[in-house]
Coordinates of C-alpha atoms and ligand atoms in Angstrom, one line a residue:
Chain A
M18 CA -113.4 26.7 -42.8
A19 CA -111.7 27.9 -40.1
P20 CA -107.9 26.2 -39.3
A21 CA -109.5 26.3 -35.1
R22 CA -112.2 23.8 -36.4
L23 CA -109.6 21.0 -38.6
S24 CA -107.3 22.0 -35.6
K25 CA -108.7 20.4 -33.5
S26 CA -110.5 16.9 -35.2
L27 CA -106.5 16.4 -36.0
L28 CA -106.1 16.9 -31.9
G29 CA -109.1 15.4 -31.8
S30 CA -107.7 12.0 -33.7
F31 CA -104.3 12.3 -32.4
R32 CA -105.5 12.4 -28.4
A33 CA -109.2 10.5 -28.1
T34 CA -108.8 7.2 -29.5
S35 CA -105.7 6.5 -29.0
L36 CA -105.9 4.4 -25.9
R37 CA -110.2 3.2 -26.4
P38 CA -110.1 -1.0 -27.5
A39 CA -109.9 -1.2 -30.7
T40 CA -112.4 -3.7 -31.3
A41 CA -116.1 -2.8 -32.7
R42 CA -114.5 0.4 -34.5
Q43 CA -115.1 -1.4 -38.0
Q44 CA -119.0 -0.9 -37.2
C45 CA -118.2 2.6 -37.2
C46 CA -120.5 3.8 -40.3
Y47 CA -117.8 5.2 -43.1
H48 CA -118.6 8.5 -44.6
S49 CA -115.6 9.7 -47.0
Y50 CA -117.5 9.4 -50.2
E51 CA -114.3 8.4 -52.5
Y52 CA -113.7 5.4 -50.9
T53 CA -116.2 1.7 -49.5
Q54 CA -116.0 -0.2 -46.9
P55 CA -112.2 -1.5 -46.8
P56 CA -112.8 -5.5 -46.0
P57 CA -112.2 -5.9 -42.3
F58 CA -109.4 -7.7 -41.4
P59 CA -110.3 -11.4 -40.8
P60 CA -110.9 -12.5 -38.0
A61 CA -107.9 -13.9 -36.4
E62 CA -105.9 -11.6 -37.3
S63 CA -108.6 -8.8 -35.6
A64 CA -109.1 -10.4 -32.7
I65 CA -104.9 -11.1 -32.7
L66 CA -104.6 -7.6 -34.3
S67 CA -106.8 -5.6 -31.6
A68 CA -105.9 -7.5 -28.8
A69 CA -102.6 -5.9 -29.3
I70 CA -103.1 -3.0 -29.6
S71 CA -103.5 -2.9 -25.7
H72 CA -100.3 -4.2 -25.2
V73 CA -98.6 -1.2 -26.9
P74 CA -99.3 1.5 -24.8
S75 CA -95.9 -1.0 -22.8
Y76 CA -94.3 -2.2 -25.4
G77 CA -94.9 0.2 -28.6
F78 CA -95.0 -0.8 -31.0
T79 CA -92.5 -4.0 -31.9
S80 CA -93.4 -8.3 -32.2
N81 CA -93.5 -8.7 -27.2
A82 CA -96.4 -6.2 -28.0
L83 CA -98.0 -8.7 -31.1
K84 CA -97.2 -11.3 -29.2
L85 CA -98.8 -10.7 -26.0
G86 CA -101.6 -9.3 -28.6
A87 CA -102.1 -13.3 -29.8
R88 CA -101.7 -15.2 -26.0
D89 CA -104.6 -13.0 -25.3
A90 CA -106.9 -13.4 -28.1
G91 CA -106.0 -17.7 -26.8
Y92 CA -103.6 -17.9 -29.5
L93 CA -99.2 -18.8 -28.9
D94 CA -96.1 -16.7 -29.8
V95 CA -95.6 -18.2 -33.1
S96 CA -99.7 -17.2 -34.1
T97 CA -98.1 -13.8 -35.2
N98 CA -97.1 -15.1 -37.9
L99 CA -100.6 -14.7 -38.9
L100 CA -99.6 -11.4 -39.9
P101 CA -97.2 -11.1 -43.0
R102 CA -95.8 -8.2 -42.5
G103 CA -95.2 -8.0 -38.3
V104 CA -95.7 -4.9 -36.8
F105 CA -96.0 -3.1 -40.3
D106 CA -99.3 -4.8 -39.8
L107 CA -99.6 -3.4 -36.1
I108 CA -99.8 0.6 -37.7
N109 CA -101.5 -0.8 -40.9
Y110 CA -104.9 -1.8 -38.1
H111 CA -104.2 1.5 -35.7
L112 CA -104.2 3.0 -38.5
V113 CA -107.0 2.1 -40.5
T114 CA -109.4 1.7 -37.2
Q115 CA -108.2 5.7 -36.1
R116 CA -109.2 6.6 -38.9
L117 CA -112.8 4.8 -38.8
A118 CA -113.1 5.4 -35.5
L119 CA -112.6 9.6 -36.1
K120 CA -116.8 10.2 -36.4
D121 CA -118.0 9.3 -32.5
S122 CA -114.0 11.0 -31.2
V123 CA -114.6 14.7 -33.0
Q124 CA -118.4 14.5 -31.5
F125 CA -118.0 13.6 -29.0
P126 CA -114.8 15.1 -27.1
P127 CA -112.5 13.5 -25.0
Q128 CA -114.1 13.4 -20.9
D129 CA -110.8 12.4 -19.5
Q130 CA -107.8 15.9 -19.1
P131 CA -106.1 16.5 -22.1
G132 CA -102.8 15.1 -21.8
T133 CA -103.8 13.1 -19.1
G134 CA -103.3 10.2 -21.1
K135 CA -101.0 8.7 -22.2
K136 CA -100.5 9.2 -25.8
L137 CA -100.1 6.0 -28.5
G138 CA -100.2 8.3 -32.1
V139 CA -98.2 6.8 -34.5
G140 CA -94.4 7.3 -32.7
A141 CA -91.1 8.4 -34.7
K142 CA -90.3 4.4 -34.0
A143 CA -93.7 3.6 -36.4
L144 CA -93.2 6.5 -38.4
A145 CA -90.0 5.0 -39.4
I146 CA -90.8 1.9 -39.5
M147 CA -93.4 2.9 -42.3
A148 CA -91.0 5.0 -44.4
Q149 CA -89.3 1.3 -45.2
P150 CA -89.1 1.6 -49.0
S151 CA -91.0 -1.4 -48.8
Y152 CA -94.2 -0.1 -46.9
V153 CA -94.4 3.5 -48.1
P154 CA -96.8 2.8 -51.1
T155 CA -98.9 1.2 -48.2
S156 CA -98.0 3.5 -45.2
V157 CA -98.9 6.7 -48.1
A158 CA -102.8 5.1 -48.8
E159 CA -103.1 4.8 -45.3
L160 CA -102.6 8.4 -44.3
A161 CA -103.6 10.2 -47.1
R162 CA -107.2 8.1 -46.7
L163 CA -106.6 9.2 -42.7
A164 CA -106.5 12.8 -44.4
D165 CA -109.9 12.8 -46.2
E166 CA -111.6 11.4 -43.1
I167 CA -110.6 14.5 -41.2
W168 CA -110.8 16.7 -43.7
F169 CA -114.9 15.7 -44.1
L170 CA -115.2 16.0 -40.1
A171 CA -114.0 20.1 -40.9
G172 CA -117.0 20.5 -43.6
D173 CA -114.8 20.8 -46.7
A174 CA -116.1 18.8 -49.1
S175 CA -114.3 20.3 -51.9
V176 CA -114.0 18.1 -55.0
D177 CA -112.1 20.6 -57.2
T178 CA -108.1 19.4 -57.2
S179 CA -107.3 21.5 -54.4
W180 CA -108.5 17.5 -52.6
Y181 CA -105.5 17.0 -53.9
T182 CA -103.1 19.6 -53.2
K183 CA -105.3 19.6 -49.5
R184 CA -104.8 15.7 -49.1
A185 CA -100.8 16.0 -48.7
S186 CA -100.6 18.7 -46.8
L187 CA -102.4 17.3 -43.9
S188 CA -101.3 13.6 -44.2
A189 CA -97.6 15.3 -44.1
I190 CA -99.0 18.0 -41.3
Y191 CA -100.6 15.1 -39.1
S192 CA -97.0 13.0 -39.2
A193 CA -94.8 16.1 -38.7
T194 CA -96.8 16.5 -35.9
E195 CA -97.5 12.9 -34.4
V196 CA -93.0 12.7 -34.1
F197 CA -93.4 16.3 -32.4
M198 CA -95.6 14.8 -30.1
T199 CA -93.0 12.4 -29.1
Q200 CA -90.9 14.7 -28.5
D201 CA -93.7 17.3 -26.1
R202 CA -93.0 17.2 -22.2
S203 CA -95.3 20.1 -22.0
K204 CA -98.6 20.4 -20.9
N205 CA -101.1 19.2 -22.4
F206 CA -98.7 19.0 -25.1
A207 CA -99.7 22.6 -25.9
E208 CA -96.1 22.4 -27.3
T209 CA -97.5 20.1 -29.6
E210 CA -100.9 22.6 -30.0
Q211 CA -99.2 25.8 -30.6
F212 CA -96.8 23.1 -33.7
L213 CA -100.2 22.4 -35.6
D214 CA -101.4 26.1 -35.6
A215 CA -98.8 27.1 -36.9
R216 CA -98.5 24.6 -39.1
L217 CA -102.6 24.3 -40.6
E218 CA -101.7 28.1 -40.2
D219 CA -98.3 27.5 -43.3
V220 CA -100.6 25.5 -44.6
M221 CA -104.0 28.0 -45.0
K222 CA -102.0 30.4 -46.4
V223 CA -99.3 29.1 -48.8
G224 CA -101.1 25.7 -49.6
G225 CA -98.3 24.6 -51.7
F226 CA -97.8 20.8 -51.8
L227 CA -94.2 20.4 -52.2
G228 CA -94.0 23.0 -49.1
A229 CA -96.2 20.1 -47.6
F230 CA -94.6 16.9 -48.5
G231 CA -91.2 18.8 -47.9
E232 CA -92.0 18.7 -44.4
W233 CA -92.8 15.2 -44.2
M234 CA -90.3 14.2 -46.0
N235 CA -87.7 16.7 -44.0
Y236 CA -90.3 15.2 -40.1
T237 CA -90.2 12.0 -41.0
G238 CA -87.2 11.5 -42.1
H239 CA -85.1 13.2 -39.7
S240 CA -86.8 10.5 -37.2
A241 CA -86.5 7.6 -39.2
V242 CA -82.1 8.3 -38.9
N243 CA -82.8 8.9 -35.0
V244 CA -84.3 5.3 -34.3
L245 CA -81.8 3.8 -36.5
R246 CA -79.1 5.5 -35.1
S247 CA -80.6 5.0 -31.7
K248 CA -80.0 1.5 -33.3
G249 CA -76.3 1.9 -33.7
V250 CA -76.8 2.1 -37.1
R251 CA -74.1 5.3 -38.3
I252 CA -75.1 7.7 -41.0
Chain B
M4 CA -81.5 16.0 -42.9
Q5 CA -81.0 16.8 -46.2
A6 CA -79.0 13.4 -47.2
S7 CA -81.5 11.6 -45.4
R8 CA -84.3 13.6 -47.5
S9 CA -82.9 12.3 -50.2
L10 CA -82.4 8.8 -49.9
L11 CA -86.3 8.9 -48.9
S12 CA -87.1 10.4 -52.1
R13 CA -84.7 7.8 -53.6
Q14 CA -86.5 5.2 -51.6
L15 CA -89.5 6.3 -53.5
L16 CA -88.7 7.0 -57.4
R17 CA -87.1 2.9 -57.2
E18 CA -91.1 1.2 -55.5
V19 CA -92.6 3.8 -58.5
R20 CA -90.3 2.8 -61.0
Q21 CA -90.3 -1.1 -60.0
G22 CA -94.6 -0.6 -60.4
V23 CA -93.6 1.1 -64.0
A24 CA -90.9 -1.6 -64.9
R25 CA -93.1 -4.3 -64.2
E26 CA -95.8 -4.6 -66.9
P27 CA -93.4 -4.1 -69.8
Y28 CA -92.4 -8.0 -69.3
R29 CA -94.8 -9.5 -69.2
C30 CA -95.3 -8.8 -73.1
F31 CA -91.9 -9.0 -73.1
S32 CA -91.9 -12.8 -72.1
C33 CA -94.4 -14.2 -73.9
T34 CA -92.5 -14.3 -77.3
V35 CA -89.7 -15.5 -75.0
R36 CA -91.5 -18.5 -73.3
H37 CA -92.6 -19.7 -77.1
A38 CA -90.0 -18.9 -78.4
Q39 CA -88.2 -21.9 -75.8
Q40 CA -87.9 -25.6 -75.2
Q41 CA -89.1 -26.4 -72.3
P42 CA -88.2 -29.5 -70.4
P43 CA -91.4 -31.3 -70.5
P44 CA -92.7 -31.9 -67.4
P45 CA -95.6 -34.2 -68.3
K46 CA -98.1 -33.4 -66.4
S47 CA -100.7 -36.3 -66.5
P48 CA -102.7 -36.3 -64.7
Q49 CA -104.4 -40.4 -65.9
D50 CA -101.6 -41.7 -64.5
A51 CA -102.4 -45.4 -63.3
P52 CA -102.9 -45.2 -59.7
G53 CA -101.2 -46.9 -56.8
T54 CA -97.6 -44.8 -59.0
T55 CA -96.0 -41.3 -58.4
H56 CA -92.9 -40.1 -59.5
F57 CA -89.3 -40.5 -59.4
G58 CA -88.4 -36.7 -61.0
F59 CA -89.9 -37.1 -64.4
E60 CA -90.3 -41.1 -63.9
T61 CA -93.3 -42.3 -62.9
V62 CA -93.1 -45.5 -61.0
A63 CA -95.3 -47.0 -58.7
E64 CA -95.0 -45.3 -54.8
A65 CA -93.6 -48.1 -52.6
I66 CA -91.5 -48.0 -54.2
K67 CA -90.9 -43.8 -54.3
E68 CA -89.6 -43.7 -51.0
Q69 CA -86.7 -46.5 -51.5
K70 CA -85.3 -44.6 -54.3
V71 CA -85.6 -41.1 -52.0
R72 CA -84.0 -42.6 -49.5
G73 CA -81.7 -43.8 -52.4
V74 CA -80.9 -40.3 -53.2
F75 CA -80.6 -39.4 -49.8
S76 CA -77.3 -41.4 -48.8
S77 CA -75.4 -41.3 -51.9
V78 CA -75.4 -37.4 -51.3
A79 CA -75.7 -37.3 -48.1
S80 CA -71.8 -36.4 -47.3
S81 CA -71.8 -34.2 -50.1
Y82 CA -75.1 -32.7 -49.1
D83 CA -73.9 -29.0 -48.9
T84 CA -72.4 -29.1 -52.5
M85 CA -76.2 -29.9 -53.8
N86 CA -78.0 -27.2 -51.8
D87 CA -75.2 -24.4 -53.2
L88 CA -75.5 -25.6 -56.7
M89 CA -79.0 -25.3 -56.8
S90 CA -80.0 -22.3 -55.1
L91 CA -76.7 -20.7 -57.0
G92 CA -75.2 -20.7 -53.2
I93 CA -77.6 -19.0 -51.4
H94 CA -80.0 -21.2 -49.5
R95 CA -77.8 -20.3 -46.2
L96 CA -78.6 -16.6 -46.3
W97 CA -82.6 -18.4 -47.2
K98 CA -82.1 -20.3 -44.7
D99 CA -81.3 -17.4 -42.1
H100 CA -84.2 -15.7 -43.6
F101 CA -86.9 -18.6 -42.7
V102 CA -85.3 -18.8 -38.6
R103 CA -85.4 -15.1 -38.1
N104 CA -88.9 -14.3 -39.9
L105 CA -90.1 -17.4 -37.5
N106 CA -88.3 -15.8 -34.6
P107 CA -88.5 -18.9 -32.5
G108 CA -88.8 -17.9 -29.0
R109 CA -90.3 -16.8 -25.8
N110 CA -88.8 -13.7 -24.6
P111 CA -89.0 -14.0 -21.3
L112 CA -88.3 -9.8 -21.1
A113 CA -92.1 -9.9 -23.0
S114 CA -93.8 -12.2 -19.8
T115 CA -93.8 -10.5 -16.7
S116 CA -97.0 -8.5 -17.1
T117 CA -99.3 -10.6 -18.8
P118 CA -102.0 -10.1 -16.1
T119 CA -104.5 -10.4 -19.0
S120 CA -103.5 -12.9 -20.6
T121 CA -105.4 -16.5 -20.9
P122 CA -103.8 -19.8 -19.5
G123 CA -104.4 -21.5 -22.8
S124 CA -100.6 -21.1 -23.0
A125 CA -99.1 -23.3 -19.9
S126 CA -96.8 -24.5 -21.6
E127 CA -95.3 -21.2 -22.8
P128 CA -93.0 -21.1 -20.1
Q129 CA -90.7 -24.4 -21.2
G130 CA -90.5 -22.7 -24.6
W131 CA -91.1 -23.6 -27.6
N132 CA -92.1 -27.2 -29.1
I133 CA -89.7 -27.2 -32.3
L134 CA -90.9 -30.6 -34.6
D135 CA -87.5 -30.1 -37.8
I136 CA -89.2 -32.3 -40.2
A137 CA -87.2 -33.8 -43.3
G138 CA -84.4 -32.0 -41.2
G139 CA -82.0 -35.0 -41.6
T140 CA -78.1 -33.0 -41.7
G141 CA -79.4 -30.4 -38.7
D142 CA -79.3 -26.7 -40.5
I143 CA -82.4 -25.5 -39.3
A144 CA -82.8 -26.8 -36.2
F145 CA -79.2 -25.4 -35.2
R146 CA -80.2 -22.6 -36.8
M147 CA -83.4 -22.3 -34.3
L148 CA -81.9 -23.5 -31.6
D149 CA -79.7 -20.0 -31.9
H150 CA -81.6 -17.3 -32.2
A151 CA -83.8 -18.7 -29.4
S152 CA -80.9 -19.1 -26.9
T153 CA -78.9 -15.5 -28.8
I154 CA -81.9 -13.5 -30.1
N155 CA -85.0 -14.3 -27.4
N156 CA -83.1 -15.5 -23.9
D157 CA -84.8 -18.3 -24.2
A158 CA -82.7 -21.3 -22.7
H159 CA -85.8 -24.0 -22.9
T160 CA -87.4 -24.1 -26.8
R161 CA -87.1 -27.5 -28.4
V162 CA -86.4 -29.2 -31.7
T163 CA -86.4 -32.6 -32.5
V164 CA -85.3 -33.6 -35.7
A165 CA -86.9 -36.4 -38.2
D166 CA -85.9 -37.5 -41.0
I167 CA -87.1 -41.2 -42.9
N168 CA -82.7 -41.4 -44.3
P169 CA -80.1 -42.6 -41.9
D170 CA -77.9 -41.3 -43.1
M171 CA -79.1 -37.3 -43.7
L172 CA -79.0 -38.3 -39.3
T173 CA -75.6 -39.6 -38.8
E174 CA -75.5 -36.2 -40.7
G175 CA -77.0 -34.2 -38.4
R176 CA -75.9 -36.2 -35.0
K177 CA -72.0 -35.3 -36.8
R178 CA -72.4 -32.5 -36.9
A179 CA -74.1 -32.0 -34.2
L180 CA -70.8 -31.8 -32.1
S181 CA -69.7 -28.7 -33.5
T182 CA -72.9 -27.2 -32.1
P183 CA -72.9 -27.0 -27.7
Y184 CA -76.1 -28.8 -28.5
A185 CA -74.9 -32.0 -28.6
R186 CA -75.8 -33.3 -25.8
S187 CA -77.8 -30.5 -24.0
P188 CA -82.0 -32.2 -23.9
R189 CA -83.0 -29.2 -26.6
L190 CA -82.2 -31.4 -29.7
K191 CA -83.4 -34.7 -30.6
F192 CA -83.4 -36.9 -33.8
I193 CA -85.5 -39.2 -34.7
E194 CA -86.2 -41.3 -37.7
A195 CA -89.7 -40.9 -39.1
N196 CA -91.5 -40.3 -42.2
A197 CA -93.3 -37.3 -42.8
E198 CA -97.0 -38.9 -43.6
T199 CA -97.4 -41.6 -40.5
L200 CA -96.0 -39.2 -37.0
D201 CA -97.6 -41.9 -34.8
M202 CA -95.0 -40.9 -32.1
I203 CA -95.6 -37.5 -31.6
P204 CA -98.6 -36.5 -30.0
S205 CA -101.6 -35.0 -31.5
S206 CA -101.8 -31.2 -30.4
S207 CA -97.8 -31.4 -29.2
I208 CA -96.1 -29.3 -31.1
D209 CA -95.4 -25.1 -31.6
L210 CA -93.4 -25.4 -35.0
Y211 CA -93.9 -27.5 -37.7
T212 CA -90.8 -26.3 -39.7
V213 CA -90.4 -28.3 -43.4
A214 CA -87.0 -27.1 -45.6
F215 CA -86.5 -28.3 -49.5
G216 CA -88.2 -31.7 -47.8
I217 CA -91.3 -32.0 -49.0
R218 CA -91.0 -32.3 -52.4
N219 CA -89.6 -35.7 -51.3
F220 CA -93.1 -37.1 -49.9
T221 CA -94.8 -39.6 -51.2
H222 CA -98.2 -38.0 -50.4
K223 CA -97.4 -34.4 -49.6
D224 CA -101.3 -33.9 -48.3
T225 CA -100.6 -37.1 -46.9
A226 CA -97.9 -35.1 -44.6
L227 CA -100.0 -32.1 -44.3
R228 CA -102.5 -33.2 -42.6
E229 CA -100.4 -35.1 -40.8
A230 CA -98.7 -31.6 -39.7
F231 CA -102.2 -29.9 -38.9
R232 CA -102.8 -32.8 -36.4
V233 CA -99.6 -32.5 -34.3
L234 CA -100.1 -28.7 -33.8
K235 CA -100.7 -27.0 -31.3
P236 CA -104.0 -24.6 -32.4
G237 CA -102.4 -21.2 -33.0
G238 CA -99.4 -23.5 -34.0
V239 CA -97.5 -22.6 -37.4
F240 CA -96.6 -25.0 -40.4
A241 CA -93.7 -23.0 -41.9
C242 CA -92.1 -25.1 -45.6
L243 CA -89.4 -23.8 -47.1
E244 CA -89.4 -24.7 -50.6
F245 CA -87.8 -24.8 -54.3
S246 CA -91.0 -23.1 -55.9
K247 CA -91.2 -21.1 -59.7
L248 CA -89.0 -18.9 -60.5
Q249 CA -92.0 -15.9 -61.4
N250 CA -90.7 -13.7 -64.6
P251 CA -90.2 -15.9 -67.2
V252 CA -87.4 -14.8 -67.8
L253 CA -84.7 -15.7 -65.9
D254 CA -87.5 -19.2 -64.9
A255 CA -85.8 -20.0 -68.6
V256 CA -82.4 -19.0 -67.2
Y257 CA -82.7 -21.0 -64.8
K258 CA -84.1 -24.2 -66.1
R259 CA -81.0 -24.0 -69.2
W260 CA -78.8 -24.0 -65.5
S261 CA -80.5 -26.6 -63.2
F262 CA -80.8 -29.1 -65.8
G263 CA -78.0 -28.5 -67.4
A264 CA -75.4 -28.6 -65.9
I265 CA -75.9 -29.5 -63.0
P266 CA -76.6 -33.9 -63.8
L267 CA -73.2 -32.9 -64.9
I268 CA -71.6 -31.6 -62.0
G269 CA -73.1 -34.0 -60.4
Q270 CA -71.7 -37.1 -61.6
V271 CA -68.1 -35.2 -62.0
V272 CA -68.2 -33.3 -57.7
A273 CA -69.8 -36.6 -57.2
G274 CA -69.2 -39.1 -58.9
D275 CA -73.2 -39.4 -58.7
R276 CA -76.1 -38.2 -62.2
D277 CA -78.3 -40.1 -60.7
S278 CA -79.3 -38.6 -57.9
Y279 CA -78.9 -34.4 -59.5
Q280 CA -80.9 -35.9 -61.5
Y281 CA -83.9 -36.7 -58.9
L282 CA -83.4 -33.7 -57.7
V283 CA -83.0 -31.4 -60.3
E284 CA -86.5 -33.0 -61.8
S285 CA -88.4 -33.1 -58.8
I286 CA -87.6 -29.2 -58.3
E287 CA -89.7 -29.0 -61.8
R288 CA -92.3 -31.4 -60.8
F289 CA -93.7 -29.3 -57.4
P290 CA -96.9 -27.7 -58.0
S291 CA -96.8 -23.7 -58.4
Q292 CA -96.6 -21.4 -55.0
T293 CA -100.5 -21.0 -55.5
E294 CA -101.0 -24.3 -55.9
F295 CA -99.2 -25.3 -52.8
R296 CA -101.2 -23.0 -50.7
D297 CA -104.1 -24.3 -52.0
M298 CA -103.4 -27.2 -50.4
I299 CA -102.0 -26.0 -46.6
K300 CA -105.1 -24.5 -47.0
E301 CA -107.7 -27.6 -47.7
A302 CA -105.4 -29.1 -44.7
G303 CA -107.6 -26.7 -42.6
F304 CA -104.7 -24.1 -41.9
L305 CA -105.1 -20.1 -42.0
V306 CA -103.2 -18.3 -44.4
P307 CA -101.2 -15.1 -43.6
G308 CA -101.7 -12.6 -46.1
Q309 CA -101.1 -14.1 -49.5
G310 CA -99.6 -17.2 -48.3
W311 CA -96.8 -17.0 -49.3
E312 CA -92.7 -15.0 -49.7
D313 CA -91.3 -15.6 -52.7
L314 CA -87.4 -15.9 -52.1
T315 CA -84.8 -14.3 -55.0
G316 CA -87.4 -14.6 -57.1
G317 CA -89.5 -17.4 -57.1
I318 CA -86.3 -20.0 -56.9
A319 CA -87.3 -20.5 -53.6
A320 CA -90.1 -19.6 -51.8
I321 CA -91.7 -19.4 -47.9
H322 CA -94.8 -20.5 -47.3
K323 CA -97.1 -20.9 -44.2
G324 CA -100.5 -22.0 -42.1
V325 CA -101.5 -21.1 -38.5
K326 CA -104.2 -23.4 -37.2
P327 CA -106.8 -22.1 -36.3
I328 CA -107.9 -21.9 -32.7
S329 CA -111.4 -23.8 -31.9
Ligands
SAM21 C1 -83.1 -31.6 -49.4 S1 -82.7 -32.7 -48.1 C2 -82.9 -31.4 -46.6 C3 -82.4 -30.9 -45.3 C4 -83.1 -29.8 -44.5 N1 -84.1 -30.3 -45.1 C5 -82.0 -28.4 -45.4 O1 -83.3 -27.8 -45.4 O2 -80.5 -28.4 -45.7 C6 -84.3 -33.3 -48.0 C7 -84.5 -34.5 -47.2 O3 -85.9 -35.4 -47.2 C8 -86.2 -36.4 -46.0 N2 -86.9 -37.2 -47.0 C9 -87.4 -37.2 -47.7 N3 -88.6 -37.8 -48.1 C10 -89.0 -38.7 -47.0 C11 -90.1 -38.1 -46.4 N4 -91.3 -38.8 -46.8 N5 -89.8 -38.4 -44.5 C12 -89.3 -37.5 -43.7 N6 -87.8 -36.8 -44.5 C13 -87.8 -37.3 -46.3 C14 -84.5 -36.9 -47.1 O4 -84.1 -38.0 -46.2 C15 -83.2 -35.8 -47.4 O5 -82.8 -36.1 -45.4

């Protein structure tokens, strides 16, 4: 398994899928063996969420993006109450649709110049939201599914025990890379790419679950703390 | 960094532990439930037509309205004491949460760049139109206006407080004097029965709230249909109400408290045992979380997620419904 190929499919998932309209993604066929297709979001929720995603580049994962999405979909500001977990539902929707769309993005590499489009990713603030205690189980589950998809596309069909460590490590790297990317000012995200390659190299060599999990904690924890600090919480 | 990592892992651990702890409770509870002699809430499907419940008493429907009015007239002034007793003193926190979570008010900062938004929401630049049913003392209304003004910088969102009981409305008007909204067009009090809101046009309301009121209504389904009618498409029905404790052990303890102590305290504090007895019984009578969720669906609403959120283990719950568009 070539790290280069893996790295390409990971980066693809950051860049290519991030800005395309999220509608119709659910029709993409689904190809990890371990999961059946999750029930699609109910129609009203999907309408609001998919419209809200297009406001994320300017408003981030915020309740304002949700309200604007609701308006675009013909609903009212107050209708965002349909999403019981608010902004977290938007992040979760993004992760799910991103995973479902991954197949397309790998087979059809993006036309636009890498790094010129606005990046969406999940973002440091979103990661901090995902790390809130009540959301951790869902976040981890969704990240794990995304990781499965990436390994699958990279050609890894192993069903041995390394499957678990691999997917854990890939989730960790995914989160870490996203946090890195949100702070990367280099041209074409060259530093992100280097960072990603180095991390994948590590995992290929050492491969341990604990190391990778620690890494996820480290980056997510770090970004969570920074976001909280930026909100004036003294930590 | 080290600290944040251990913080996160502690949170993860707690999640895992809670998941593990849920199971054993269930078996424990069965024995407790058998051993417990509950005050009898005889759910009687064979009630004569035209009768309803006043606490555990079965009374003619026409009389219930009158009786409920009596209860709230007699507790209007000691009203906070009553709520404190029933909620173990935390109803203010629930109300804060209820309002914060609904996030009332249109944020003008977010409305600058909406070239793509449909003109369907044309009435919104004036803020939200909120109807607070059974709003008596204005508790919810003042919080809504405060939240809209300070959090969303929205000085247009307005609240109509409706209550069947003139004494509660008087109490509300009195309390309004110590808020900035006393003489503002943003706050209005009207006397109305939740089951017939003829003075409110159809499809005119963004948010319909009812806090600790709906269990007193004679016909809850009629009130829900009336809520559906007055809401705009996309508008939200939100209800904060005492509910069923999810943990049977705590439930047993809470019942002991509410049935045993509260009427007695009511007598001592307010000199009015019967009104407090009614309050306790009306809470016990109220449908469970799932039953009430299904009633909301039946009235035509979409419900978010499972349909409700438990507060303090289910002593109270928030139910929501969204009126579908078209
Ligand atoms: C427990 S108080 C709740 C007051 C306030 N919403 C709060 O949370 O503090 C219940 C209120 O419901 C009102 N009420 C009872 N039946 C009603 C009905 N059919 N229509 C409108 N209001 C009603 C009573 O007059 C009383 O003011």
